[in-house]
Amino acid sequence: MEGKLIMRAVQYNTYGRGADGLKHVEVLVPTPNKDEVLIKLEATSLNPLDLKFQKGVARPFVPRKFPVIPCTDVAGEVVEVGSSVVKFKAGDKVVALLNPFIGGGLAEYAVAKESLTVQRPEEVSAAEGAGLPVAAISAHKALVAISGIKLDGSGTRMNILITAASGGVGHYAVQLAKLGNTHVTGTCGARNIEFVKSLGADEVLDYKTPQGATLKSPSGKKYDVVVHCARGIPWSTFQPNLNDTGKVIDLTPGPTSMYTYVWKKLTFSKKQLLPLIFIPKEDKELKLLVNLVKEGKLKTIFDSKYPLSKAQDAWAKSLDGHATGKIIVEMI
């Protein structure tokens, strides 16, 4: 792109302050490095991780410097490619995962690594694609890479529990699990029980009821795998509901989770708690997930959509912590 072009963006200059910390600015359009593409963004999705970074949970590593334009999950159209890029050209519609240390998604343009960018077929809208990267890849890693579920429906039947099944990660996890040979129990609030059933869950627990709080399967099944997308549930609640070699895969690990993980390893326990640390390196999983959306086997469900001018409202909605599906910001 010729000359010094200006774009609209939303950024914050310090840790904390929530939605009030976000400011609308005009900044220079970024220039792609040799292994990057410049994308004219159409949609960006918010993740809890974006909010945690603003709160300072990863300081001083993320963000690397202020001011920062947050968010990493984007979809749009390639307008420029770096000198070593071979997979993309200007005009290609894409989905991409931006560098989590830098962000850049709440803006009209962003740069993405070629290795974390995939083609977006016309059957997949920008908003559907933007919902996928962090949330759907996390669900896929937990179910396929760690648990060994086969998405073609083959393999040994497994009993799966998914906590916060109506949320960003959870709603993808239910759908992906049901592509495998599984029995799925989900937890959510009362208002989302029918929604989680519509995703394919065999059983749904209201986590605010006495039975739901125990996580006990209504049909008495012991869980082979728990995909834990919620917070604040101790190991002692999971343990009696697991089979002898059951695993809890914690997608929101904190210090207590890490302690339990180490303790279970040291004591050679067959029941394990495994923290999922998200470090994306290649486009393989994202490509598979975009293709599942194209084939109608996976859906991005939208909690809400906001224009870039209302990004603070989207941020506040995400901070509320009760989104059903994904929160999307569109560059309109």
CSV table of N, CA and C in Angstrom, one decimal, residues 179-248:
chain,number,residue,atom,x,y,z
A,179,LEU,N,-19.3,-34.6,17.2
A,179,LEU,CA,-18.8,-35.2,15.9
A,179,LEU,C,-18.1,-36.5,16.2
A,180,GLY,N,-17.6,-36.7,17.4
A,180,GLY,CA,-17.0,-38.0,17.8
A,180,GLY,C,-18.0,-39.0,18.4
A,181,ASN,N,-17.5,-40.1,18.8
A,181,ASN,CA,-18.3,-41.2,19.5
A,181,ASN,C,-18.4,-40.9,21.0
A,182,THR,N,-19.3,-39.9,21.3
A,182,THR,CA,-19.3,-39.4,22.7
A,182,THR,C,-20.7,-39.3,23.3
A,183,HIS,N,-20.8,-39.3,24.6
A,183,HIS,CA,-22.0,-38.9,25.3
A,183,HIS,C,-21.5,-37.6,26.0
A,184,VAL,N,-22.3,-36.5,25.8
A,184,VAL,CA,-21.9,-35.2,26.3
A,184,VAL,C,-22.8,-34.7,27.3
A,185,THR,N,-22.3,-34.3,28.5
A,185,THR,CA,-23.0,-33.6,29.5
A,185,THR,C,-22.5,-32.2,29.5
A,186,GLY,N,-23.3,-31.2,29.5
A,186,GLY,CA,-22.9,-29.8,29.6
A,186,GLY,C,-23.4,-29.1,30.8
A,187,THR,N,-22.7,-28.1,31.3
A,187,THR,CA,-23.3,-27.2,32.4
A,187,THR,C,-23.4,-25.8,31.9
A,188,CYS,N,-24.5,-25.1,32.4
A,188,CYS,CA,-24.8,-23.8,32.0
A,188,CYS,C,-25.8,-23.2,33.0
A,189,GLY,N,-26.2,-22.0,32.8
A,189,GLY,CA,-27.3,-21.4,33.6
A,189,GLY,C,-28.6,-21.8,33.0
A,190,ALA,N,-29.7,-21.7,33.8
A,190,ALA,CA,-31.0,-22.1,33.4
A,190,ALA,C,-31.5,-21.6,32.1
A,191,ARG,N,-31.1,-20.3,31.8
A,191,ARG,CA,-31.6,-19.7,30.6
A,191,ARG,C,-31.0,-20.3,29.3
A,192,ASN,N,-29.9,-21.0,29.5
A,192,ASN,CA,-29.2,-21.6,28.3
A,192,ASN,C,-29.3,-23.1,28.1
A,193,ILE,N,-30.2,-23.7,29.0
A,193,ILE,CA,-30.3,-25.2,28.9
A,193,ILE,C,-30.8,-25.7,27.5
A,194,GLU,N,-31.8,-25.1,27.0
A,194,GLU,CA,-32.3,-25.5,25.7
A,194,GLU,C,-31.3,-25.2,24.6
A,195,PHE,N,-30.5,-24.1,24.7
A,195,PHE,CA,-29.5,-23.7,23.7
A,195,PHE,C,-28.4,-24.8,23.7
A,196,VAL,N,-27.9,-25.2,24.9
A,196,VAL,CA,-26.9,-26.3,24.9
A,196,VAL,C,-27.4,-27.6,24.4
A,197,LYS,N,-28.7,-27.9,24.6
A,197,LYS,CA,-29.2,-29.1,24.1
A,197,LYS,C,-29.3,-29.0,22.5
A,198,SER,N,-29.6,-27.8,22.0
A,198,SER,CA,-29.6,-27.6,20.6
A,198,SER,C,-28.3,-27.8,19.9
A,199,LEU,N,-27.2,-27.6,20.7
A,199,LEU,CA,-25.9,-27.8,20.1
A,199,LEU,C,-25.5,-29.3,20.0
A,200,GLY,N,-26.3,-30.2,20.7
A,200,GLY,CA,-26.1,-31.6,20.6
A,200,GLY,C,-25.9,-32.3,21.9
A,201,ALA,N,-25.8,-31.5,23.0
A,201,ALA,CA,-25.5,-32.2,24.3
A,201,ALA,C,-26.6,-33.2,24.7
A,202,ASP,N,-26.2,-34.3,25.2
A,202,ASP,CA,-27.1,-35.4,25.6
A,202,ASP,C,-27.8,-35.1,27.0
A,203,GLU,N,-27.1,-34.4,27.8
A,203,GLU,CA,-27.6,-34.0,29.2
A,203,GLU,C,-27.1,-32.6,29.5
A,204,VAL,N,-27.9,-31.8,30.2
A,204,VAL,CA,-27.5,-30.5,30.6
A,204,VAL,C,-27.8,-30.3,32.0
A,205,LEU,N,-26.8,-29.7,32.8
A,205,LEU,CA,-26.9,-29.4,34.2
A,205,LEU,C,-27.0,-27.9,34.4
A,206,ASP,N,-28.0,-27.5,35.2
A,206,ASP,CA,-28.0,-26.1,35.6
A,206,ASP,C,-27.0,-26.0,36.8
A,207,TYR,N,-25.9,-25.3,36.6
A,207,TYR,CA,-24.8,-25.3,37.6
A,207,TYR,C,-25.3,-24.6,38.9
A,208,LYS,N,-26.4,-23.9,38.9
A,208,LYS,CA,-26.9,-23.2,40.1
A,208,LYS,C,-27.8,-24.1,41.0
A,209,THR,N,-28.1,-25.2,40.5
A,209,THR,CA,-29.0,-26.1,41.3
A,209,THR,C,-28.1,-27.0,42.2
A,210,PRO,N,-28.6,-27.6,43.2
A,210,PRO,CA,-27.8,-28.5,44.1
A,210,PRO,C,-27.2,-29.7,43.2
A,211,GLN,N,-28.0,-30.3,42.3
A,211,GLN,CA,-27.4,-31.4,41.5
A,211,GLN,C,-26.4,-30.9,40.6
A,212,GLY,N,-26.7,-29.8,39.9
A,212,GLY,CA,-25.7,-29.2,39.0
A,212,GLY,C,-24.4,-28.9,39.6
A,213,ALA,N,-24.4,-28.4,40.8
A,213,ALA,CA,-23.2,-28.0,41.5
A,213,ALA,C,-22.3,-29.2,41.8
A,214,THR,N,-22.9,-30.4,41.9
A,214,THR,CA,-22.1,-31.6,42.1
A,214,THR,C,-21.4,-32.1,40.9
A,215,LEU,N,-21.9,-31.6,39.7
A,215,LEU,CA,-21.5,-32.1,38.4
A,215,LEU,C,-21.8,-33.5,38.1
A,216,LYS,N,-22.7,-34.1,38.9
A,216,LYS,CA,-23.0,-35.5,38.7
A,216,LYS,C,-23.9,-35.7,37.5
A,217,SER,N,-23.5,-36.7,36.6
A,217,SER,CA,-24.3,-37.0,35.4
A,217,SER,C,-25.7,-37.5,35.8
A,218,PRO,N,-26.8,-36.9,35.2
A,218,PRO,CA,-28.1,-37.4,35.5
A,218,PRO,C,-28.3,-38.9,35.2
A,219,SER,N,-27.5,-39.4,34.3
A,219,SER,CA,-27.7,-40.8,33.9
A,219,SER,C,-26.7,-41.7,34.7
A,220,GLY,N,-25.9,-41.1,35.6
A,220,GLY,CA,-25.0,-41.8,36.5
A,220,GLY,C,-23.7,-42.2,35.8
A,221,LYS,N,-23.4,-41.6,34.7
A,221,LYS,CA,-22.1,-41.9,34.0
A,221,LYS,C,-20.9,-41.2,34.7
A,222,LYS,N,-19.8,-41.9,34.7
A,222,LYS,CA,-18.6,-41.3,35.1
A,222,LYS,C,-17.9,-40.8,33.9
A,223,TYR,N,-17.2,-39.6,34.1
A,223,TYR,CA,-16.6,-38.9,32.9
A,223,TYR,C,-15.2,-39.4,32.6
A,224,ASP,N,-15.0,-39.7,31.3
A,224,ASP,CA,-13.6,-40.0,30.8
A,224,ASP,C,-12.8,-38.7,30.7
A,225,VAL,N,-13.5,-37.6,30.3
A,225,VAL,CA,-12.8,-36.3,30.1
A,225,VAL,C,-13.8,-35.2,30.5
A,226,VAL,N,-13.2,-34.2,31.2
A,226,VAL,CA,-13.9,-33.0,31.5
A,226,VAL,C,-13.2,-31.8,30.8
A,227,VAL,N,-13.9,-31.1,29.9
A,227,VAL,CA,-13.3,-29.9,29.3
A,227,VAL,C,-13.8,-28.8,30.2
A,228,HIS,N,-12.9,-28.2,31.0
A,228,HIS,CA,-13.3,-27.3,32.0
A,228,HIS,C,-13.1,-25.8,31.5
A,229,CYS,N,-14.2,-25.2,31.1
A,229,CYS,CA,-14.2,-23.8,30.6
A,229,CYS,C,-14.6,-22.8,31.6
A,230,ALA,N,-15.1,-23.2,32.8
A,230,ALA,CA,-15.5,-22.3,33.8
A,230,ALA,C,-14.4,-22.0,34.8
A,231,ARG,N,-14.7,-21.3,35.9
A,231,ARG,CA,-13.7,-21.1,36.9
A,231,ARG,C,-14.4,-21.4,38.3
A,232,GLY,N,-13.5,-21.6,39.3
A,232,GLY,CA,-14.0,-21.7,40.6
A,232,GLY,C,-14.6,-23.0,41.0
A,233,ILE,N,-14.2,-24.1,40.3
A,233,ILE,CA,-14.7,-25.4,40.7
A,233,ILE,C,-13.5,-26.2,41.2
A,234,PRO,N,-13.5,-26.6,42.4
A,234,PRO,CA,-12.3,-27.3,43.0
A,234,PRO,C,-12.2,-28.7,42.5
A,235,TRP,N,-10.9,-29.3,42.5
A,235,TRP,CA,-10.7,-30.7,42.1
A,235,TRP,C,-11.6,-31.6,42.9
A,236,SER,N,-11.9,-31.4,44.1
A,236,SER,CA,-12.7,-32.3,45.0
A,236,SER,C,-14.1,-32.4,44.4
A,237,THR,N,-14.6,-31.5,43.6
A,237,THR,CA,-15.9,-31.6,43.0
A,237,THR,C,-15.8,-32.5,41.8
A,238,PHE,N,-14.7,-32.4,41.0
A,238,PHE,CA,-14.5,-33.3,39.8
A,238,PHE,C,-14.3,-34.7,40.2
A,239,GLN,N,-13.4,-35.0,41.2
A,239,GLN,CA,-12.8,-36.3,41.4
A,239,GLN,C,-13.8,-37.4,41.5
A,240,PRO,N,-14.9,-37.3,42.3
A,240,PRO,CA,-15.8,-38.4,42.4
A,240,PRO,C,-16.6,-38.7,41.2
A,241,ASN,N,-16.6,-37.8,40.2
A,241,ASN,CA,-17.4,-37.9,39.0
A,241,ASN,C,-16.5,-38.5,37.8
A,242,LEU,N,-15.2,-38.7,38.1
A,242,LEU,CA,-14.4,-39.2,37.0
A,242,LEU,C,-14.3,-40.7,37.1
A,243,ASN,N,-14.1,-41.3,35.9
A,243,ASN,CA,-13.7,-42.8,36.0
A,243,ASN,C,-12.3,-42.9,36.5
A,244,ASP,N,-11.8,-44.1,36.5
A,244,ASP,CA,-10.5,-44.4,37.2
A,244,ASP,C,-9.3,-43.7,36.5
A,245,THR,N,-9.4,-43.4,35.2
A,245,THR,CA,-8.3,-42.7,34.5
A,245,THR,C,-8.8,-41.4,33.9
A,246,GLY,N,-9.9,-40.8,34.5
A,246,GLY,CA,-10.5,-39.6,34.0
A,246,GLY,C,-9.5,-38.4,34.0
A,247,LYS,N,-9.7,-37.5,33.0
A,247,LYS,CA,-8.9,-36.3,32.9
A,247,LYS,C,-9.8,-35.1,33.0
A,248,VAL,N,-9.3,-34.0,33.7
A,248,VAL,CA,-9.9,-32.7,33.7
A,248,VAL,C,-8.9,-31.8,32.9
